[in-house]
Short mmCIF file of C-alpha atoms in Angstrom, two decimals:
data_model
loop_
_atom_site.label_atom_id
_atom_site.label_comp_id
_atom_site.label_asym_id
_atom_site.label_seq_id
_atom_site.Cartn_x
_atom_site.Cartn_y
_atom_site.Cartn_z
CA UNK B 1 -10.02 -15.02 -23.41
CA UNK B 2 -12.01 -12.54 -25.12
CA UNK B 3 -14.64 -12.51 -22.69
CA UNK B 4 -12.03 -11.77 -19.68
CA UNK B 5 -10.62 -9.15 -21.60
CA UNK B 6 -13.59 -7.23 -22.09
CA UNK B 7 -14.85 -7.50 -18.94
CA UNK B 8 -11.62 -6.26 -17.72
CA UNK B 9 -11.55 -3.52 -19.79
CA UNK B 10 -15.42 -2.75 -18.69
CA UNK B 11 -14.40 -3.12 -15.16
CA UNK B 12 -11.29 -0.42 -15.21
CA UNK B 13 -11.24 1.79 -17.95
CA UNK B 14 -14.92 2.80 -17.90
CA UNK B 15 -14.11 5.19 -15.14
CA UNK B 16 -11.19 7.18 -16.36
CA UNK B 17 -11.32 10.23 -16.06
CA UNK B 18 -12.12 13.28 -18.78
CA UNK B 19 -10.50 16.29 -16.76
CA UNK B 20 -7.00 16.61 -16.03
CA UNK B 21 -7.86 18.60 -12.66
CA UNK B 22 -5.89 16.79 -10.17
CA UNK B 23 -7.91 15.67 -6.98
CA UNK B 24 -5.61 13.42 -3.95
CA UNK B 25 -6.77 10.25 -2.89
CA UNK B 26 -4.33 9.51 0.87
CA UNK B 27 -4.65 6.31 3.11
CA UNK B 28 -2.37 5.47 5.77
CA UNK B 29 -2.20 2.67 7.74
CA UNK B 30 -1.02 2.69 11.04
CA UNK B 31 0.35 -0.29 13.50
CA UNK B 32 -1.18 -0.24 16.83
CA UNK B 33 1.98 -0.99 19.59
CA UNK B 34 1.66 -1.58 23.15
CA UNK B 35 4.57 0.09 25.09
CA UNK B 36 5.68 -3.02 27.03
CA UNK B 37 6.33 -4.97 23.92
CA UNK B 38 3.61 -7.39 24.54
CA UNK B 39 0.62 -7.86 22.17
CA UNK B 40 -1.56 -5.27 22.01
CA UNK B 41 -4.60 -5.59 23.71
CA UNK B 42 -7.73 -5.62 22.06
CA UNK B 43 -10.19 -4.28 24.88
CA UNK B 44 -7.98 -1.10 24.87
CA UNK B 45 -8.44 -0.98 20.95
CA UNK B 46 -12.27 -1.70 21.07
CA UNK B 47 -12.73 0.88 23.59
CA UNK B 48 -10.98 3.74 21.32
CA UNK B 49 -13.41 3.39 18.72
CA UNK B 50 -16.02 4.19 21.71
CA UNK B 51 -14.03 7.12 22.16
CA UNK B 52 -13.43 8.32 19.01
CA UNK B 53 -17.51 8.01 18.26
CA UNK B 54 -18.40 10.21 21.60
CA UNK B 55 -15.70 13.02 20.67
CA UNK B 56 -15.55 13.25 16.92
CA UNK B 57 -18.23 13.58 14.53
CA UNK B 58 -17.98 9.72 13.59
CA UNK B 59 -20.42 7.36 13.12
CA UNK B 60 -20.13 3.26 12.86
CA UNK B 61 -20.15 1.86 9.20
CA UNK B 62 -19.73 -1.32 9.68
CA UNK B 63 -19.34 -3.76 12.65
CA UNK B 64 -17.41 -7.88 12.86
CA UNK B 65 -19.62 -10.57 13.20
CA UNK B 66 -19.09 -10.08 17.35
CA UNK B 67 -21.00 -7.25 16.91
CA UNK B 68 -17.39 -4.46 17.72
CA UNK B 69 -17.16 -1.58 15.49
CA UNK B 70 -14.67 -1.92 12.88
CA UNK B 71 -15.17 0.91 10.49
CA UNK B 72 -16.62 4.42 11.19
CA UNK B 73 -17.28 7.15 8.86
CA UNK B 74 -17.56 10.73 9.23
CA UNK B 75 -20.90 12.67 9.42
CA UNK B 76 -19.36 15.40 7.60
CA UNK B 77 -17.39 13.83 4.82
CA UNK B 78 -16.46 10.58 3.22
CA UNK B 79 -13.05 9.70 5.37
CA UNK B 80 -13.02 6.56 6.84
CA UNK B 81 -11.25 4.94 9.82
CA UNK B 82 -11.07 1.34 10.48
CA UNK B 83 -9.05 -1.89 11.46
CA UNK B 84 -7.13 -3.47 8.23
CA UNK B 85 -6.79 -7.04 7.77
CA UNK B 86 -6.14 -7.24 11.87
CA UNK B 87 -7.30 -5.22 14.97
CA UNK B 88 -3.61 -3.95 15.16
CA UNK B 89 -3.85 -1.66 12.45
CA UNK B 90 -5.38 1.37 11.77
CA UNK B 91 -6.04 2.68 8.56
CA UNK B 92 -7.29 6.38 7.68
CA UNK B 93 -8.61 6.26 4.31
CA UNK B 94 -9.20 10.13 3.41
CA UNK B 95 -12.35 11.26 1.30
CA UNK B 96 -10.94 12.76 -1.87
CA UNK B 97 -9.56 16.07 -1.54
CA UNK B 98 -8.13 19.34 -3.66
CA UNK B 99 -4.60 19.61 -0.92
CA UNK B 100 -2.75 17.49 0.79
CA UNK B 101 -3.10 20.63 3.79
CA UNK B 102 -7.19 20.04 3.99
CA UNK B 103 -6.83 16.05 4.67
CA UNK B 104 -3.60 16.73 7.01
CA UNK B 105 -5.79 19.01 9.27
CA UNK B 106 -8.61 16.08 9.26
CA UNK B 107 -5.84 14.05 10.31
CA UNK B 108 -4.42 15.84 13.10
CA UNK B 109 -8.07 16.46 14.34
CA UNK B 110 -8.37 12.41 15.00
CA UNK B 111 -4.99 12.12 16.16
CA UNK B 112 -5.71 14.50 18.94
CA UNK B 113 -8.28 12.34 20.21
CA UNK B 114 -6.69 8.54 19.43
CA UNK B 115 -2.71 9.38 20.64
CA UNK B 116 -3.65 10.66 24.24
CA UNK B 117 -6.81 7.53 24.69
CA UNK B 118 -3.90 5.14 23.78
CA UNK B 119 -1.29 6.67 25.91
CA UNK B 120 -3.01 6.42 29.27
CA UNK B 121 -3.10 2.60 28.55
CA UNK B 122 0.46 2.20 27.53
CA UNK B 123 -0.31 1.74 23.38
CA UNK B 124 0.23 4.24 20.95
CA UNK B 125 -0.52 4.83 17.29
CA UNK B 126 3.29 4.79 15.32
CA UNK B 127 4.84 5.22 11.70
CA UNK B 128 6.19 1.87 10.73
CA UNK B 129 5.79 0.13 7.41
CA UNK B 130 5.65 -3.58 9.77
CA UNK B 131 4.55 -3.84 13.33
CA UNK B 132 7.78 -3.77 15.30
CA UNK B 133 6.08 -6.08 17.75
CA UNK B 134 4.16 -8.03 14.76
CA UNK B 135 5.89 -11.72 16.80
CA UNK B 136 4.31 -10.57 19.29
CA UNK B 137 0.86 -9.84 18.36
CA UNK B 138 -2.07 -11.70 18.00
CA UNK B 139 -2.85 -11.39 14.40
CA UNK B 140 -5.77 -12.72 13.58
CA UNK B 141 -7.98 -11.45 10.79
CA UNK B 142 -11.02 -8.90 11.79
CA UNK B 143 -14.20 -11.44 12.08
CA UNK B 144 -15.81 -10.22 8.48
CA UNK B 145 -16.07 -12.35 5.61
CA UNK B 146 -13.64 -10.48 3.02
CA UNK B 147 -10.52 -10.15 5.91
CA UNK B 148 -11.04 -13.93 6.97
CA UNK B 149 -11.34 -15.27 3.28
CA UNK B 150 -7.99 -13.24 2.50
CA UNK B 151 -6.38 -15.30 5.76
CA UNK B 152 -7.83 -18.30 4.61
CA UNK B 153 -6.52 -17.58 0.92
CA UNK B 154 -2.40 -16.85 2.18
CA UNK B 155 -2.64 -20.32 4.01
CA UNK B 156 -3.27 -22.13 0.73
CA UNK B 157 0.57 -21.27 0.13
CA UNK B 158 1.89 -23.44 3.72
CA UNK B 159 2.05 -26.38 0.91
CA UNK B 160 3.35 -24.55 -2.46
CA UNK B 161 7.21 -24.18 -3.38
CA UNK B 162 6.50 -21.12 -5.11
CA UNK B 163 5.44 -19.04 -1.70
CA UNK B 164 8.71 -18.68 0.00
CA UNK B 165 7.57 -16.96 3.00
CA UNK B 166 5.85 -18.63 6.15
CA UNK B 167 4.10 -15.97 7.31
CA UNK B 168 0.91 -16.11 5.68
CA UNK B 169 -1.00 -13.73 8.52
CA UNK B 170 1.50 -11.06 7.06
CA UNK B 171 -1.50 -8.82 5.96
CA UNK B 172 -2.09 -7.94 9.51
CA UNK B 173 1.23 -6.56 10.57
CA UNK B 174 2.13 -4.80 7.24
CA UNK B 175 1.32 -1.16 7.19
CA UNK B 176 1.68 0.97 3.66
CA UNK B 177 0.95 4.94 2.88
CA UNK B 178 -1.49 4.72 -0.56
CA UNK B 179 -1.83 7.39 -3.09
CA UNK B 180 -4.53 7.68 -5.65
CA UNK B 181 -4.66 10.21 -8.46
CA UNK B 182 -6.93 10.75 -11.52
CA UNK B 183 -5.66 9.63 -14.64
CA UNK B 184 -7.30 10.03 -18.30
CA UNK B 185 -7.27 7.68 -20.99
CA UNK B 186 -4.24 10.08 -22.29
CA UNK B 187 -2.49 9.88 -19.44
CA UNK B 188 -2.86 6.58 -17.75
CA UNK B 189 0.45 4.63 -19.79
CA UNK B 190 2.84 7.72 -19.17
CA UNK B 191 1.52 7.71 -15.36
CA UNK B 192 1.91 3.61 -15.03
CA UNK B 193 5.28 3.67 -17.22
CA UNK B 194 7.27 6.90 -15.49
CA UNK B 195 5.96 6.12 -11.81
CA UNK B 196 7.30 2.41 -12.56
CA UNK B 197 10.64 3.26 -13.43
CA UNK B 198 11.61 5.40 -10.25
CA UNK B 199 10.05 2.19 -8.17
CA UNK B 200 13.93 1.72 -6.84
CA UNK B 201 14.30 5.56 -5.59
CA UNK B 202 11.21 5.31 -4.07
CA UNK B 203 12.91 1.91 -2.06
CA UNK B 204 15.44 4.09 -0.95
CA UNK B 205 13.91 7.12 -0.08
CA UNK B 206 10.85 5.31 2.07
CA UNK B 207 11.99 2.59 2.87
CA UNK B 208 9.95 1.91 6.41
CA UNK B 209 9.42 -2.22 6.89
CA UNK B 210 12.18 -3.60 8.18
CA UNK B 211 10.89 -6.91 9.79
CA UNK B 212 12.14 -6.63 13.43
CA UNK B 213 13.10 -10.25 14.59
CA UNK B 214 12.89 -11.38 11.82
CA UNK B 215 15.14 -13.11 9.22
CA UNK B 216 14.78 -11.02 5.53
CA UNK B 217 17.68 -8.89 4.32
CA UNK B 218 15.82 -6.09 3.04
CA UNK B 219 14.75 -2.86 4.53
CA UNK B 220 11.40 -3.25 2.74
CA UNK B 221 9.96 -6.51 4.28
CA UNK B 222 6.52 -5.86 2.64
CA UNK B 223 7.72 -6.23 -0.92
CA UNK B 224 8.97 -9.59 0.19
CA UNK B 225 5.21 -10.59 1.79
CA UNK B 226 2.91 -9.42 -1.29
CA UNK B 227 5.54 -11.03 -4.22
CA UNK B 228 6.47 -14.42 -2.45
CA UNK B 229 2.71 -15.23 -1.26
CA UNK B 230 -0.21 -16.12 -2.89
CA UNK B 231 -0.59 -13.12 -4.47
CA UNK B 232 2.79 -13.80 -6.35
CA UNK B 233 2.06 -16.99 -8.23
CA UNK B 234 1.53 -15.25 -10.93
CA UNK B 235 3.95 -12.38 -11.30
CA UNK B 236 1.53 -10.30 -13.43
CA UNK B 237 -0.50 -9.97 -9.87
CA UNK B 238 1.95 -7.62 -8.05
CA UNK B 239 4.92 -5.67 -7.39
CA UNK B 240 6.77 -3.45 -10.28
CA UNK B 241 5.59 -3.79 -13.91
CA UNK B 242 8.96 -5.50 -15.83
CA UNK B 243 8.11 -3.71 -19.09
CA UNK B 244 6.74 -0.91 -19.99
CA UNK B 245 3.34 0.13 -22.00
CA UNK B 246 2.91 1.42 -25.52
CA UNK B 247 -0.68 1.76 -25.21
CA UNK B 248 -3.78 0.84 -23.29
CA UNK B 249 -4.00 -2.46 -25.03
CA UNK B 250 -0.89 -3.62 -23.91
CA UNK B 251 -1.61 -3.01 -20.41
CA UNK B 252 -4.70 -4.88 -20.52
CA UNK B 253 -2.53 -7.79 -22.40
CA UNK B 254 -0.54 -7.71 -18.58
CA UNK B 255 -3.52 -7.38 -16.91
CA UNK B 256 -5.14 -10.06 -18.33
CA UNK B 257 -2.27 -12.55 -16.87
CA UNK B 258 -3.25 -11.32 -13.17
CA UNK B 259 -5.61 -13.43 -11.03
CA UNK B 260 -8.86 -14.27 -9.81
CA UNK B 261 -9.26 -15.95 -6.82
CA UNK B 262 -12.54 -15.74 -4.39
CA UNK B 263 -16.59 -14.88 -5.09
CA UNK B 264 -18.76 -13.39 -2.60
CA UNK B 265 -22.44 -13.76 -2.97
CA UNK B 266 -25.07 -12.82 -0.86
CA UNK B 267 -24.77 -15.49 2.18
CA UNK B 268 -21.75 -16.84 1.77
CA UNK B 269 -17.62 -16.03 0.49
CA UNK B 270 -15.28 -18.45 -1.02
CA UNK B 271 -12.04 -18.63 -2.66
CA UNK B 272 -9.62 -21.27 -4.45
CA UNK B 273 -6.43 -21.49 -5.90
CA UNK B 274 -5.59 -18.48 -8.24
CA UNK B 275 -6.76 -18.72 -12.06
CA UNK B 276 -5.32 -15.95 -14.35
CA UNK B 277 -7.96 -14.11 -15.68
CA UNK B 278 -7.19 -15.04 -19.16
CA UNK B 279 -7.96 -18.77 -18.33
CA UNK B 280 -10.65 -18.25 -15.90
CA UNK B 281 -13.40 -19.24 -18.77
CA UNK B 282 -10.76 -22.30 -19.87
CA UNK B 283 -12.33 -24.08 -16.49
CA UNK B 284 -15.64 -25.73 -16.00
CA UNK B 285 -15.06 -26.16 -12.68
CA UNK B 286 -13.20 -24.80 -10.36
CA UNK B 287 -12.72 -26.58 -6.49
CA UNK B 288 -13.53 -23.81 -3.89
CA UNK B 289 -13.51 -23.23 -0.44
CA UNK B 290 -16.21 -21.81 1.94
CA UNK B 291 -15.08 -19.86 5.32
CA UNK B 292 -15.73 -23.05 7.36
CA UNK B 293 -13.12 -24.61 4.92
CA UNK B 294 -15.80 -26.98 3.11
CA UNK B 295 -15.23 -27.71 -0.11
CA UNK B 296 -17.59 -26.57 -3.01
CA UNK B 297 -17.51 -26.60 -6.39
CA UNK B 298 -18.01 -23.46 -8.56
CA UNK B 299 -18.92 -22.60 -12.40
CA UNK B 300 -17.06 -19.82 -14.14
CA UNK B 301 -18.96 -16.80 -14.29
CA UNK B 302 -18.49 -13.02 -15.72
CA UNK B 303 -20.08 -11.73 -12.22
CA UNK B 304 -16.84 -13.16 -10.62
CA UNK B 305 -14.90 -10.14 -12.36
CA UNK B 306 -16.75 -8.18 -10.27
CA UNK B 307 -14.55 -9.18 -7.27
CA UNK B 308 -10.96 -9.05 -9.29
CA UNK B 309 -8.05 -7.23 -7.79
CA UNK B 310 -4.77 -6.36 -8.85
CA UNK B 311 -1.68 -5.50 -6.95
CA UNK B 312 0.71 -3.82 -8.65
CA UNK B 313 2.73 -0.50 -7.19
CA UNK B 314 1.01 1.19 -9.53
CA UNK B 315 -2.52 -0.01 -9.52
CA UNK B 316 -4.76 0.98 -11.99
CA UNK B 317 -8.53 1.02 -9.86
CA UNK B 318 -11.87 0.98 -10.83
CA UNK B 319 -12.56 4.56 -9.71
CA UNK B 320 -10.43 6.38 -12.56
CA UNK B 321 -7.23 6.25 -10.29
CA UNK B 322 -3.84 5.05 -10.60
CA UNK B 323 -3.35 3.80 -7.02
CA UNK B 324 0.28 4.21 -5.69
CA UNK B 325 0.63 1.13 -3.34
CA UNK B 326 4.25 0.31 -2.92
CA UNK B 327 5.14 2.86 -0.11
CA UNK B 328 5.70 1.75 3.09
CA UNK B 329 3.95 3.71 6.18
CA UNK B 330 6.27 6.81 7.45
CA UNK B 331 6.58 8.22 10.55
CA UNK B 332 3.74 10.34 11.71
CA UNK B 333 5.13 13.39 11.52
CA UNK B 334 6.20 12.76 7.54
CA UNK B 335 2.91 10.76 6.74
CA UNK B 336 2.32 13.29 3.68
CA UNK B 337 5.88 13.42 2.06
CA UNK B 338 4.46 10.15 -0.14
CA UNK B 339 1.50 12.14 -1.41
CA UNK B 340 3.56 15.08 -1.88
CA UNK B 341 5.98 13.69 -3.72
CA UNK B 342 3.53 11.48 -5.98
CA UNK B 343 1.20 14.79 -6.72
CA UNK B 344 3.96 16.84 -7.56
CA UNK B 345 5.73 14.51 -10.13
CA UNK B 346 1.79 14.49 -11.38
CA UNK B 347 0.93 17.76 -11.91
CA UNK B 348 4.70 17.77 -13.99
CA UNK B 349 3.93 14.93 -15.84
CA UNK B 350 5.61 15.89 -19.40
CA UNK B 351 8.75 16.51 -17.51
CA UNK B 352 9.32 13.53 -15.42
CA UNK B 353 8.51 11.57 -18.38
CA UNK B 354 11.39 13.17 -19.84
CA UNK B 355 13.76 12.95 -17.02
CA UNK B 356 13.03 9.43 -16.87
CA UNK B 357 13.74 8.54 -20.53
CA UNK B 358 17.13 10.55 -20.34
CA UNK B 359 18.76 10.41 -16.55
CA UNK B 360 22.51 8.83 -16.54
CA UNK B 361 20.74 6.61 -13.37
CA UNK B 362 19.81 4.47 -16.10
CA UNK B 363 23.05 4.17 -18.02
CA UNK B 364 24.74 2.92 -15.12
CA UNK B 365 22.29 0.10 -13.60
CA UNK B 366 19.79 -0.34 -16.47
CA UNK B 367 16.53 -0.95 -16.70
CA UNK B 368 15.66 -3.86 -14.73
CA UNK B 369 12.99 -2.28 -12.93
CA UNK B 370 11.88 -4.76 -10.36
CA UNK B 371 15.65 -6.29 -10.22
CA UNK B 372 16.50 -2.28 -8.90
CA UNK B 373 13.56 -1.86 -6.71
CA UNK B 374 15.16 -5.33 -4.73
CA UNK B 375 18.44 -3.89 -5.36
CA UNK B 376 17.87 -0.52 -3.76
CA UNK B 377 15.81 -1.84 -0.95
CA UNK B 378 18.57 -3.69 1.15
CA UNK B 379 20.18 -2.89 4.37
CA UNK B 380 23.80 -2.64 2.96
CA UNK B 381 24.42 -0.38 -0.49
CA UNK B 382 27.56 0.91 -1.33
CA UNK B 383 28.82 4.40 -0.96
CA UNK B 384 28.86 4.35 -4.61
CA UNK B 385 25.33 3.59 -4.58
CA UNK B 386 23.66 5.20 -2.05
CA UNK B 387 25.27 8.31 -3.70
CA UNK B 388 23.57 8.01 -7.20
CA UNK B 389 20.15 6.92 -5.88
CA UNK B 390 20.48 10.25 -3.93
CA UNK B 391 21.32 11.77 -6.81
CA UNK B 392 18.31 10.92 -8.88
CA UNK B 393 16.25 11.61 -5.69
CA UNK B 394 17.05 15.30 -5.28
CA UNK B 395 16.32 15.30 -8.85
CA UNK B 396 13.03 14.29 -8.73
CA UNK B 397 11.94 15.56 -5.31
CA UNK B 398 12.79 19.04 -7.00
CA UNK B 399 10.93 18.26 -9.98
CA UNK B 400 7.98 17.50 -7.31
CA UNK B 401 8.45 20.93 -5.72
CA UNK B 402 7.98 22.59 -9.08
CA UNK B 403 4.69 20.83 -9.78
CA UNK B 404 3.76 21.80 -6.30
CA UNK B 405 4.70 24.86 -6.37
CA UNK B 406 2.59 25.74 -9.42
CA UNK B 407 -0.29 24.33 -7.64
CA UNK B 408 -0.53 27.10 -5.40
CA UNK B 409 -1.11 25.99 -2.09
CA UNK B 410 1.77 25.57 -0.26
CA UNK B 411 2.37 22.00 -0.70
CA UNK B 412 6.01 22.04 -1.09
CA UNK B 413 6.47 22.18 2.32
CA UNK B 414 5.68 18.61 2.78
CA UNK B 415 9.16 18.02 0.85
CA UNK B 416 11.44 18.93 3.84
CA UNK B 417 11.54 16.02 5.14
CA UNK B 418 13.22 14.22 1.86
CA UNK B 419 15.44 16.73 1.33
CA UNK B 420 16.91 15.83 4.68
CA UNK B 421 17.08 12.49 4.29
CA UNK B 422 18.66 13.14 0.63
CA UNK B 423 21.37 14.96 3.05
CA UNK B 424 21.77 12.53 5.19
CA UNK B 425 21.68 9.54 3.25
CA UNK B 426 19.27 7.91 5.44
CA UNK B 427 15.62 6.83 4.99
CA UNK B 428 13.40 5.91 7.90
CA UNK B 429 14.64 2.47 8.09
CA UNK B 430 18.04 3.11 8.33
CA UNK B 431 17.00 5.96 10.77
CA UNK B 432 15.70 3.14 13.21
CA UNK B 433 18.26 0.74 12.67
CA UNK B 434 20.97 3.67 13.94
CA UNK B 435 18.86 4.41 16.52
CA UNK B 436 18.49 0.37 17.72
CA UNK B 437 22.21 0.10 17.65
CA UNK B 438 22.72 3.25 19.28
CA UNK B 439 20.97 1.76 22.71
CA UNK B 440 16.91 2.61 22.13
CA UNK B 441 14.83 -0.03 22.77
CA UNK B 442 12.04 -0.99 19.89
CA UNK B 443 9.39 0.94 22.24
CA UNK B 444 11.60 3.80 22.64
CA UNK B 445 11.74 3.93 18.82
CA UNK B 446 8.37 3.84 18.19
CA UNK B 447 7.79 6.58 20.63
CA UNK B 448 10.01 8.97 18.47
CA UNK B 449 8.43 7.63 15.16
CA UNK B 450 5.10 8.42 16.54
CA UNK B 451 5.70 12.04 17.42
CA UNK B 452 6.02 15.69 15.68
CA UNK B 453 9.86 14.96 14.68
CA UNK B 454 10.58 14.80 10.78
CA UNK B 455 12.22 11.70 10.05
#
C-alpha cells in the first residue's frame, strides 16, 4: 500500500504548479451526424481530414492501424484534432492558452473549413453531449491499441451485476466540453472541494446528453455511462467526490481506492478486471487479456502506474491541472460558456469558497453531493426546484463575471448565454426536448444546435 501511494503521489503531485497565473486548458468533443438519420458514413469522415490537411496548416500525428489519419496537429501550435473513442466524434483539444477569445478564434478558423465539407454530403458537426443518432451509428472503436483495449475493457461488464448499463460501446457516442486549469499545492483541495459541491448546478445549467431513443430518465445520460460501467466498480474511480478534503493526504487516501486496469508495453496492450490501486501489489498475479482476447498472465509492477487514470468531475492530472470533466458538450455557438464559467469562479477562488460554505442552497437539500448532482439532472424538477437551483446559478455565474471581469479581456461575454437560460429556466436539454415536442425532427434539431444561435 505504501508503494501505490507513493507512486501516486510521484505520478500527480510532482507537477503542480508554483505560479498562480491562470493559463485555460479547452477540449470539446463533437458528434459527427448525418442529416438523414442514418449512420454516418465513414468515407465522408476520412475524406475531411484530407481536407482539413490541404486548407489548414495541419499536419497528421498519428494514423489507425488501416493506415487513415486519426489525429492531426497544427504546424503552428500544439491544438489537436482527432476522432475520440469512435470515428463519429470529433474532439478539438486546444494547446494551452492565456483567453478563452485566442482558442475561440482557432476554433472558428477550423470550423470554417469542416461545417461547409460536411454539409455538401449531408453530415454536419453539432453540440450534443450524446449522438442523437448514437442507435444508429456504427460505433466501433478507432483501430489503435489504447481505443480498442478501452472497448474491450467496457465488455468485461456484459457479465457483472454491478454494471447496470448494456451499452458498453458508450464511449463512442458520448461527447463532453473539458476544462483544465493550473492548480498549486495551496490551491488544489479548495479547487477539488468548492468545484465539487456546485456539481448539481452545473447538472442543471449544462445539462446536454439526453439519450435519444433511449430508456434513462435523466437529462445527463453520460453520468449514467461512466458511474454504472466498468469504470464504476469502484466508486472512488469516477463521478462527484462524496466528501470533501482537509488536505492533500486525504485526497490521495481517495485516490488510492481508484483503479488500475490495462498495461501497454512496447508490442503489445492488455487489460483485466479492475484492481484498486491500494491492492494492486496485494496480487501476484493478475489474469489479463491481450487485444486478440488471449489470455496472459501478468506480475504487478510500479511501471503499471504509469498508465493509471482517474475519472472524477474534477480530475486531478498529471500536468499540474485540475481537469473539469463532468460537462456535457454545448451547442456550438455556447461551446465556451463551460470554460468561462470554470475560469471565472477560478480566478475568484477565496470567494466561491465562501459562497459555497454559507449559501441557504445547502440548508435546504444538504450536502449529498453526488445524491444532488442525480437529483438535479432529471427531466422533471419541481417549480420549487428549478427555482432555487436558478437561484444559486445566477449567483455563481455573477461571481464568474467578476473574476472575469478582473481578468481584463473581455471574457464575460461568454456568460450571456447562462444568464438566459437562468431566465428561462431551461438548459440545452430541455431546450431540445421543447423543440422535439414542438414538431422538429432530431435532424432539424441538430441543425439549430450546430449553428451561431445561443442556446
Amino acid at each position: 500500500m505504501n508503494i501505490a501511494r507513493e507512486l501516486l503521489r510521484e505520478r500527480y503531485f510532482t507537477n503542480l504548479k508554483h505560479s498562480n497565473d491562470l493559463f485555460v486548458g479547452i477540449e470539446l468533443e463533437l458528434p459527427i451526424v448525418k442529416l438523414t438519420g442514418d449512420a454516418v458514413d465513414f468515407s465522408v469522415v476520412f475524406t475531411l481530414f484530407d481536407e482539413m490537411i490541404e486548407k489548414l496548416p495541419l499536419s497528421i500525428e498519428k494514423s489507425d492501424d488501416n493506415g487513415q489519419a486519426i489525429q492531426l496537429v497544427s504546424d503552428e501550435n500544439d491544438d489537436r484534432i482527432l476522432f475520440e473513442v469512435g470515428y463519429n466524434t470529433i474532439v478539438f483539444a486546444f494547446d494551452k492558452a492565456k483567453t478563452i477569445g485566442e482558442v475561440e478564434q482557432r476554433f472558428s478558423n477550423y470550423l470554417a473549413v469542416m461545417q461547409p465539407f460536411l454539409k455538401k454530403q449531408n453530415h454536419l458537426l453539432t453540440g450534443f453531449g450524446v449522438n442523437p443518432f448514437w442507435d444508429k451509428n456504427d460505433n466501433r472503436p478507432v483501430a489503435s491499441p489504447r481505443y480498442e483495449m478501452l472497448m474491450a475493457y467496457l465488455k468485461l461488464g456484459a457479465t457483472r451485476e454491478e454494471v447496470r448499463v448494456s451499452q458498453n460501446n458508450y464511449g463512442a457516442f458520448i461527447q463532453g466540453s473539458q476544462v483544465q486549469l493550473d492548480v498549486t499545492r495551496e490551491n488544489l483541495v479548495t479547487t477539488l472541494n468548492t468545484f465539487n459541491a456546485i456539481e448539481m448546478v452545473k447538472a442543471w445549467l449544462f445539462g446536454n446528453s439526453f439519450l435519444w431513443n433511449g430508456q434513462l430518465d435523466t437529462l445527463i445520460s453520460r453520468d449514467v455511462f461512466w458511474e454504472e460501467s466498468m469504470h464504476g466498480i469502484f466508486p472512488e474511480n469516477t463521478g462527484v467526490f462524496p466528501e470533501t478534503f482537509e488536505s492533500l493526504e486525504t485526497f490521495l487516501d481517495y485516490l488510492i481506492k481508484t483503479a488500475l486496469f490495462t498495461r501497454t508495453s512496447e508490442a503489445n496492450t492488455f487489460y483485466f478486471e479492475p484492481i484498486q490501486a491500494m491492492d494492486y501489489f496485494n496480487h501476484d498475479e493478475i489474469p489479463a487479456f491481450d487485444l486478440l482476447g488471449n489470455e496472459i498472465v501478468l506480475t504487478p509492477s510500479p511501471y503499471d502506474f504509469k498508465e493509471h487514470r482517474s475519472y472524477q468531475y474534477q480530475n486531478l492530472t498529471t500536468r499540474g491541472t485540475v481537469e473539469f470533466r463532468s460537462t456535457c458538450a454545448q451547442p456550438i455557438a455556447t461551446s465556451f460558456t463551460v470554460a468561462a464559467f470554470h475560469l471565472g469562479l477560478m480566478q475568484e477562488l477565496a470567494a466561491f469558497e465562501t459562497l459555497i460554505a454559507s449559501h441557504s442552497f445547502y440548508e435546504d437539500y444538504g450536502r449529498d453531493y453526488p445524491q444532488l448532482r442525480r437529483r438535479f439532472s432529471v427531466q422533471n424538477l419541481s417549480s420549487e426546484e428549478i427555482e432555487d437551483v436558478a437561484s444559486f446559478a445566477e449567483y455563481l455565474v455573477n461571481l464568474a463575471a467578476v473574476g472575469l471581469e478582473k481578468r481584463g479581456f473581455g471574457e464575460e461575454k461568454y456568460l450571456t448565454a447562462l444568464y438566459q437560460r437562468i431566465e428561462r429556466k431551461e438548459n440545452p436539454a430541455v431546450k431540445a426536448l421543447h423543440l422535439l415536442e414542438s414538431g422538429k425532427t432530431l435532424s432539424e434539431i441538430s441543425e439549430i444546435f450546430a449553428d451561431g444561435k445561443d442556446i
